[in-house]
Short mmCIF file of C-alpha atoms and ligand atoms in Angstrom, two decimals:
data_model
loop_
_atom_site.label_atom_id
_atom_site.label_comp_id
_atom_site.label_asym_id
_atom_site.label_seq_id
_atom_site.Cartn_x
_atom_site.Cartn_y
_atom_site.Cartn_z
CA MET K 43 57.62 -59.08 -1.94
CA LYS K 44 55.26 -60.26 -4.53
CA GLU K 45 53.05 -61.69 -1.97
CA LEU K 46 53.23 -58.48 -0.06
CA LEU K 47 52.40 -56.51 -3.34
CA ASN K 48 49.15 -58.89 -4.01
CA GLN K 49 48.28 -58.31 -0.25
CA ILE K 50 48.30 -54.78 -0.64
CA LYS K 51 46.38 -54.89 -3.97
CA SER K 52 43.63 -56.97 -2.57
CA ASP K 53 43.41 -55.04 0.81
CA ALA K 54 43.32 -51.83 -1.28
CA THR K 55 40.55 -53.09 -3.53
CA SER K 56 38.29 -54.27 -0.87
CA ALA K 57 38.86 -51.02 1.04
CA LEU K 58 38.02 -48.91 -1.68
CA CYS K 59 34.47 -50.68 -2.18
CA SER K 60 33.36 -49.22 1.30
CA ILE K 61 34.64 -45.70 0.75
CA ASP K 62 31.66 -43.14 0.16
CA ASN K 63 32.91 -39.87 0.87
CA MET K 64 35.70 -37.54 -0.52
CA GLU K 65 37.49 -37.35 2.83
CA GLN K 66 37.76 -41.30 3.08
CA LEU K 67 38.95 -41.45 -0.63
CA GLU K 68 41.80 -38.95 -0.01
CA ASN K 69 42.83 -41.10 3.02
CA PHE K 70 42.95 -43.92 1.04
CA ARG K 71 45.07 -42.15 -1.61
CA VAL K 72 47.53 -41.17 1.08
CA LYS K 73 47.59 -44.54 2.62
CA TYR K 74 48.77 -46.33 -0.51
CA LEU K 75 50.18 -43.84 -2.86
CA GLY K 76 51.27 -40.98 -0.58
CA LYS K 77 54.67 -40.13 0.13
CA LYS K 78 54.86 -42.59 2.86
CA GLY K 79 52.22 -45.00 1.34
CA GLU K 80 52.52 -48.61 1.16
CA ILE K 81 53.14 -48.84 -2.53
CA THR K 82 55.67 -46.01 -2.51
CA ALA K 83 57.45 -47.68 0.27
CA VAL K 84 57.81 -50.85 -1.95
CA LEU K 85 59.19 -48.71 -4.69
CA LYS K 86 61.63 -47.03 -2.52
CA GLY K 87 62.85 -50.38 -0.84
CA LEU K 88 63.60 -51.94 -4.43
CA GLY K 89 67.26 -51.30 -3.91
CA SER K 90 67.22 -54.24 -1.61
CA VAL K 91 65.49 -56.59 -3.96
CA SER K 92 67.79 -59.10 -5.92
CA ALA K 93 68.84 -58.06 -9.28
CA GLU K 94 66.66 -60.62 -11.13
CA GLU K 95 63.52 -59.94 -8.88
CA ARG K 96 63.84 -56.16 -9.25
CA PRO K 97 62.28 -55.40 -12.86
CA VAL K 98 59.42 -57.97 -12.01
CA ILE K 99 58.64 -56.62 -8.42
CA GLY K 100 59.09 -52.97 -10.01
CA GLN K 101 56.79 -53.80 -12.75
CA LEU K 102 54.27 -55.22 -10.61
CA ALA K 103 54.46 -52.18 -8.06
CA ASN K 104 54.00 -49.86 -10.72
CA GLU K 105 51.06 -51.74 -12.34
CA ILE K 106 49.27 -51.82 -9.02
CA ARG K 107 50.02 -48.02 -8.46
CA PHE K 108 48.56 -47.34 -12.04
CA GLU K 109 45.39 -49.35 -11.14
CA LEU K 110 45.07 -47.74 -7.95
CA GLU K 111 45.39 -44.53 -9.42
CA ASN K 112 42.77 -45.34 -12.03
CA ALA K 113 40.26 -46.61 -9.32
CA ILE K 114 40.72 -43.60 -7.25
CA THR K 115 39.83 -41.46 -10.34
CA GLN K 116 36.68 -43.41 -10.95
CA LYS K 117 35.66 -43.59 -7.50
CA ARG K 118 36.25 -39.71 -7.52
CA ASP K 119 33.90 -38.90 -10.32
CA GLU K 120 31.49 -41.45 -8.80
CA LEU K 121 31.31 -39.67 -5.48
CA LYS K 122 30.89 -36.44 -7.29
CA GLN K 123 27.89 -37.63 -9.18
CA THR K 124 26.27 -39.01 -6.10
CA GLU K 125 26.85 -35.53 -4.21
CA MET K 126 25.28 -33.68 -7.07
CA LEU K 127 22.26 -36.02 -7.13
CA LYS K 128 21.99 -35.58 -3.37
CA LYS K 129 22.04 -31.90 -3.66
CA LEU K 130 19.57 -31.81 -6.49
CA GLU K 131 17.35 -34.20 -4.39
CA ASN K 132 17.51 -31.62 -1.56
CA GLU K 133 16.87 -28.63 -3.46
CA LYS K 134 13.98 -29.95 -5.26
CA ILE K 135 10.85 -27.65 -5.20
CA ASP K 136 7.52 -29.47 -5.03
CA VAL K 137 5.40 -27.11 -7.21
CA THR K 138 2.44 -28.92 -6.40
CA MET K 139 2.42 -28.01 -3.00
CA PRO K 140 -0.16 -25.43 -1.73
CA SER K 141 1.33 -21.93 -1.23
CA LYS K 142 0.98 -19.94 1.77
CA LYS K 143 -2.29 -18.14 2.17
CA SER K 144 -2.05 -14.29 1.31
CA GLU K 145 -5.03 -12.52 2.68
CA MET K 146 -6.61 -10.05 0.17
CA GLY K 147 -7.74 -6.77 1.89
CA ASN K 148 -10.28 -4.73 0.74
CA LYS K 149 -10.94 -0.96 0.60
CA HIS K 150 -12.11 1.06 3.54
CA PRO K 151 -15.64 2.38 2.83
CA LEU K 152 -14.55 5.86 3.35
CA THR K 153 -12.02 5.26 0.58
CA ILE K 154 -14.66 3.55 -1.88
CA VAL K 155 -17.09 6.60 -1.49
CA GLN K 156 -14.13 9.18 -2.03
CA ASN K 157 -12.79 7.08 -4.83
CA ARG K 158 -16.45 7.18 -6.48
CA LEU K 159 -16.82 10.77 -5.97
CA GLU K 160 -13.48 11.43 -7.35
CA GLU K 161 -14.46 9.49 -10.51
CA ILE K 162 -17.54 10.99 -10.95
CA PHE K 163 -16.18 14.73 -10.83
CA MET K 164 -13.26 13.84 -12.84
CA GLY K 165 -15.77 12.50 -15.44
CA MET K 166 -17.26 16.22 -15.28
CA GLY K 167 -14.05 17.80 -15.94
CA PHE K 168 -12.81 18.43 -12.41
CA SER K 169 -9.24 18.02 -11.44
CA ILE K 170 -7.90 16.98 -7.80
CA ALA K 171 -6.30 19.62 -5.87
CA ASP K 172 -4.53 19.02 -2.41
CA GLY K 173 -3.57 21.23 0.38
CA PRO K 174 -1.57 20.88 3.75
CA GLU K 175 -3.51 19.51 6.81
CA VAL K 176 -1.51 21.73 9.12
CA GLU K 177 -2.62 25.02 7.67
CA LEU K 178 -2.20 28.71 8.06
CA ASP K 179 -5.10 30.31 10.13
CA TYR K 180 -5.08 32.73 6.86
CA TYR K 181 -6.20 30.05 4.38
CA ASN K 182 -8.55 28.11 6.66
CA PHE K 183 -10.42 31.23 7.96
CA GLU K 184 -9.22 34.80 6.87
CA ALA K 185 -9.11 34.39 3.28
CA LEU K 186 -12.40 32.75 3.52
CA ASN K 187 -14.16 35.99 5.01
CA ILE K 188 -13.99 34.59 8.65
CA PRO K 189 -11.69 36.97 10.50
CA LYS K 190 -10.75 36.49 14.09
CA HIS K 191 -13.49 36.55 16.69
CA HIS K 192 -16.14 36.06 13.90
CA PRO K 193 -18.94 33.77 15.24
CA ALA K 194 -18.47 31.16 12.74
CA ARG K 195 -15.16 30.10 14.09
CA ASP K 196 -17.09 28.96 17.37
CA THR K 197 -19.03 26.45 15.25
CA GLN K 198 -15.65 24.98 14.26
CA ASP K 199 -13.73 24.20 17.51
CA THR K 200 -10.25 24.48 16.19
CA PHE K 201 -6.90 22.91 17.18
CA TYR K 202 -4.48 25.62 17.13
CA ILE K 203 -0.77 24.78 16.68
CA SER K 204 0.10 28.42 17.23
CA ASP K 205 -1.81 31.96 16.75
CA ASP K 206 -1.19 31.70 12.99
CA VAL K 207 -1.36 27.88 12.44
CA VAL K 208 -4.05 25.55 12.83
CA LEU K 209 -5.17 21.93 11.79
CA ARG K 210 -7.51 22.69 9.02
CA THR K 211 -11.12 22.41 10.24
CA GLN K 212 -12.41 22.38 6.61
CA THR K 213 -11.04 21.43 3.07
CA SER K 214 -12.37 25.08 1.91
CA SER K 215 -8.81 26.04 2.99
CA VAL K 216 -7.77 24.68 -0.22
CA GLN K 217 -10.11 26.62 -2.20
CA ALA K 218 -8.09 29.99 -1.33
CA ARG K 219 -4.98 28.27 -2.11
CA VAL K 220 -6.09 27.09 -5.57
CA MET K 221 -7.62 30.49 -6.40
CA GLU K 222 -4.36 32.26 -5.38
CA ASN K 223 -2.41 30.09 -7.52
CA THR K 224 -4.62 29.38 -10.73
CA LYS K 225 -6.06 31.76 -13.33
CA PRO K 226 -9.78 30.75 -14.11
CA PRO K 227 -11.43 28.82 -15.29
CA ILE K 228 -11.00 26.60 -12.30
CA ARG K 229 -12.68 23.24 -11.69
CA VAL K 230 -11.38 21.37 -8.98
CA ILE K 231 -12.16 19.22 -5.91
CA ALA K 232 -10.17 18.80 -2.80
CA PRO K 233 -10.72 15.75 -0.77
CA GLY K 234 -8.98 15.19 2.70
CA ARG K 235 -8.86 15.15 6.35
CA VAL K 236 -10.08 17.87 8.70
CA PHE K 237 -9.70 18.02 12.41
CA ARG K 238 -12.01 19.69 15.05
CA SER K 239 -11.85 19.49 18.74
CA ASP K 240 -14.92 17.36 19.20
CA ALA K 241 -15.56 14.69 21.75
CA VAL K 242 -16.09 11.28 20.19
CA ASP K 243 -19.58 9.89 19.87
CA ALA K 244 -21.78 8.37 17.27
CA THR K 245 -21.94 11.25 14.96
CA HIS K 246 -18.63 13.01 15.99
CA SER K 247 -14.94 12.57 15.69
CA PRO K 248 -11.90 14.87 15.97
CA VAL K 249 -10.72 13.56 12.45
CA PHE K 250 -13.01 13.31 9.80
CA HIS K 251 -13.17 13.83 5.88
CA GLN K 252 -14.50 16.35 3.62
CA MET K 253 -14.45 16.74 -0.01
CA GLU K 254 -14.42 20.47 -1.46
CA GLY K 255 -15.67 21.58 -4.75
CA LEU K 256 -14.85 24.73 -6.64
CA VAL K 257 -15.70 26.22 -9.84
CA VAL K 258 -14.77 29.68 -11.06
CA ASP K 259 -15.14 31.06 -14.38
CA LYS K 260 -17.02 34.07 -16.34
CA GLY K 261 -20.78 33.71 -15.93
CA ILE K 262 -21.11 31.02 -13.48
CA THR K 263 -24.55 30.92 -11.82
CA MET K 264 -26.44 29.22 -8.95
CA GLY K 265 -27.92 27.24 -11.80
CA ASP K 266 -24.69 25.68 -12.63
CA LEU K 267 -24.07 24.73 -9.08
CA LYS K 268 -27.53 23.06 -8.64
CA GLY K 269 -26.97 21.25 -12.13
CA THR K 270 -23.61 20.01 -11.35
CA LEU K 271 -24.46 18.76 -7.98
CA GLU K 272 -27.67 17.05 -9.31
CA ILE K 273 -25.73 15.25 -12.05
CA ALA K 274 -22.86 14.17 -9.70
CA LEU K 275 -25.40 13.00 -6.77
CA LYS K 276 -27.48 11.37 -9.25
CA LYS K 277 -24.60 9.30 -10.40
CA LEU K 278 -23.89 8.37 -6.85
CA TYR K 279 -27.37 7.49 -5.65
CA GLY K 280 -29.40 6.92 -8.92
CA ASP K 281 -31.63 8.95 -11.10
CA ASP K 282 -34.66 8.73 -8.83
CA ILE K 283 -33.42 11.07 -6.42
CA LYS K 284 -34.47 14.63 -6.14
CA LEU K 285 -32.31 17.83 -5.10
CA ARG K 286 -33.69 20.22 -2.46
CA LEU K 287 -31.63 23.57 -1.83
CA ARG K 288 -32.34 25.32 1.81
CA PRO K 289 -31.10 28.77 2.24
CA HIS K 290 -28.36 28.92 4.68
CA HIS K 291 -25.43 30.89 5.88
CA PHE K 292 -21.69 30.43 5.01
CA PRO K 293 -19.16 33.45 5.50
CA PHE K 294 -17.40 32.28 2.15
CA THR K 295 -20.50 32.02 -0.07
CA GLU K 296 -23.31 34.28 -0.75
CA PRO K 297 -25.99 33.27 -1.25
CA SER K 298 -25.41 29.86 0.40
CA ALA K 299 -27.49 26.67 0.58
CA GLU K 300 -27.59 23.34 2.26
CA VAL K 301 -28.29 20.61 -0.16
CA ASP K 302 -30.45 17.70 0.80
CA ILE K 303 -31.35 14.55 -1.43
CA SER K 304 -34.69 12.86 -1.45
CA CYS K 305 -34.00 9.62 0.63
CA PHE K 306 -32.64 6.95 -1.66
CA VAL K 307 -33.84 4.16 0.29
CA CYS K 308 -37.77 5.13 0.90
CA GLY K 309 -37.89 7.65 -1.94
CA GLY K 310 -39.20 10.47 0.48
CA LYS K 311 -41.76 8.48 2.45
CA GLY K 312 -39.41 8.24 5.50
CA CYS K 313 -37.48 5.31 7.01
CA SER K 314 -34.76 4.67 9.22
CA VAL K 315 -31.95 6.08 6.84
CA CYS K 316 -33.51 9.41 6.53
CA LYS K 317 -34.67 9.40 9.91
CA LYS K 318 -38.40 9.65 8.67
CA GLU K 319 -37.60 12.94 7.09
CA GLY K 320 -37.83 11.80 3.61
CA PHE K 321 -34.65 13.96 2.75
CA ILE K 322 -31.09 13.59 3.78
CA GLU K 323 -28.72 16.59 4.11
CA ILE K 324 -25.48 15.88 1.85
CA LEU K 325 -23.42 18.93 1.76
CA GLY K 326 -23.16 22.82 2.10
CA ALA K 327 -22.65 24.96 -0.96
CA GLY K 328 -23.19 28.38 -2.41
CA MET K 329 -21.76 31.22 -4.84
CA VAL K 330 -18.30 32.20 -3.76
CA HIS K 331 -18.47 35.44 -1.92
CA PRO K 332 -16.86 38.43 -3.86
CA LYS K 333 -14.66 39.16 -0.93
CA VAL K 334 -13.30 35.72 -1.14
CA LEU K 335 -12.51 36.08 -4.85
CA LYS K 336 -10.89 39.45 -4.06
CA ASN K 337 -8.77 38.21 -1.26
CA CYS K 338 -7.56 35.47 -3.69
CA GLY K 339 -6.83 37.82 -6.35
CA ILE K 340 -9.64 37.07 -8.61
CA ASP K 341 -11.80 40.20 -9.98
CA PRO K 342 -15.26 39.48 -9.07
CA GLU K 343 -16.48 42.01 -11.53
CA ILE K 344 -15.17 39.61 -14.12
CA TYR K 345 -15.37 36.16 -12.73
CA SER K 346 -17.93 34.28 -10.34
CA GLY K 347 -17.84 30.70 -8.93
CA PHE K 348 -19.75 28.12 -6.88
CA ALA K 349 -18.46 25.90 -4.15
CA PHE K 350 -19.51 23.05 -2.14
CA GLY K 351 -18.26 21.05 0.82
CA ILE K 352 -19.40 17.20 1.21
CA GLY K 353 -18.86 15.57 4.70
CA LEU K 354 -17.74 12.23 3.62
CA GLU K 355 -18.36 10.21 6.70
CA ARG K 356 -22.35 11.32 6.64
CA VAL K 357 -22.05 10.03 2.90
CA VAL K 358 -20.80 6.70 3.97
CA MET K 359 -22.89 6.32 6.85
CA ARG K 360 -26.27 7.09 4.86
CA SER K 361 -25.11 4.85 1.94
CA TYR K 362 -24.55 1.77 3.97
CA ASN K 363 -26.82 2.57 6.87
CA ILE K 364 -24.13 2.66 9.42
CA GLY K 365 -25.54 4.08 12.66
CA ASP K 366 -22.24 4.87 14.71
CA MET K 367 -19.25 6.87 13.11
CA ARG K 368 -16.97 4.89 15.45
CA HIS K 369 -17.20 1.86 13.22
CA LEU K 370 -15.35 3.65 10.63
CA TYR K 371 -12.22 4.27 12.66
CA GLU K 372 -12.01 1.16 14.93
CA ASN K 373 -10.54 -1.14 12.41
CA ASP K 374 -12.54 -3.99 13.62
CA LEU K 375 -12.17 -6.59 10.79
CA ARG K 376 -15.69 -8.06 11.24
CA PHE K 377 -17.01 -4.48 10.27
CA LEU K 378 -14.29 -3.86 7.65
CA LYS K 379 -14.68 -7.17 5.84
CA GLN K 380 -18.44 -6.25 4.70
CA PHE K 381 -17.42 -3.74 2.03
N1 DAH D 643 -16.72 24.20 5.01
C1 DAH D 643 -18.10 24.05 5.24
C2 DAH D 643 -18.06 23.18 6.42
O1 DAH D 643 -17.05 22.62 6.92
C3 DAH D 643 -18.75 23.24 4.16
C4 DAH D 643 -18.93 24.27 2.98
C5 DAH D 643 -20.01 24.91 2.88
C6 DAH D 643 -18.04 24.17 2.02
C7 DAH D 643 -20.22 25.79 1.82
C8 DAH D 643 -18.26 24.95 0.69
C9 DAH D 643 -19.32 25.73 0.84
O2 DAH D 643 -17.34 25.17 -0.20
O3 DAH D 643 -19.64 26.48 -0.23
O4 DAH D 643 -18.96 23.24 7.20
#
């Protein structure tokens, strides 16, 4: 019996050394100390051992059981420790590794120019107004003194949604909405998309951008219009430019003008940017027509105002000397990355 126990002990001791995971350890425990384990069997069989031997064997068996239990606990702790280290090793983050490259985009030239103009006009006390792109014929035309069948409609080939609803052809529609809702003094700009049924070419697109300006107050004159535009355009193009107002006709302003600036590249001598003309047409403007004020609930006997409309594509193309409008919409990164 004693030899058997010693044999079990030495087998168990050497088996324990080669254990390297929890499952093996559990099998080991069952094999020696489980209900049907080898040590348990010896203890159960003590009845058949002679009376003098019984306490000696019993004591030895218990000692071995105790030793094995201790060894198992110790091994379990060791295994837990190595498992934890392995896990930490696997989850280690190398903070010195180069990160995934994230590409930084840049603003579209139209956005750059729009933002710049917004900054300039906000600096002069204007706020930004907004209106719908899908607009009532009334705000796009009627309120602006362009009744049905007016020849001015022919120059703005319109996308009709229904008889009364259009895709706005001009940001001037926002003028009417603002005047209807706001008591003067009014000082707003309204940048946004406009739509006309034009075929695509180097200078036309069915979707393009404008920025409207509107000022209404007591005693506003053409001088205020010219002064305001001069300050704004000088901020945009530099103090050296000169302004030129040419008489023109718009149904919603009277008098009306087209506003040119002297070429900011050649200073007026003539170059490729101004197409040898020395001046560049920048916007349409004028004094808000009394009929328009009246349509929008403002008394033209008390108030007067000026308005202007800038074609943003034109400003962008002239500013960066871009020859073809299509570049602005084709999303070619080789083009867009230059700004
Ligand atoms: N809406 C005009 C256009 O699209 C531009 C314009 C001209 C706007 C004169 C104005 C203005 O506010 O006073 O051609």
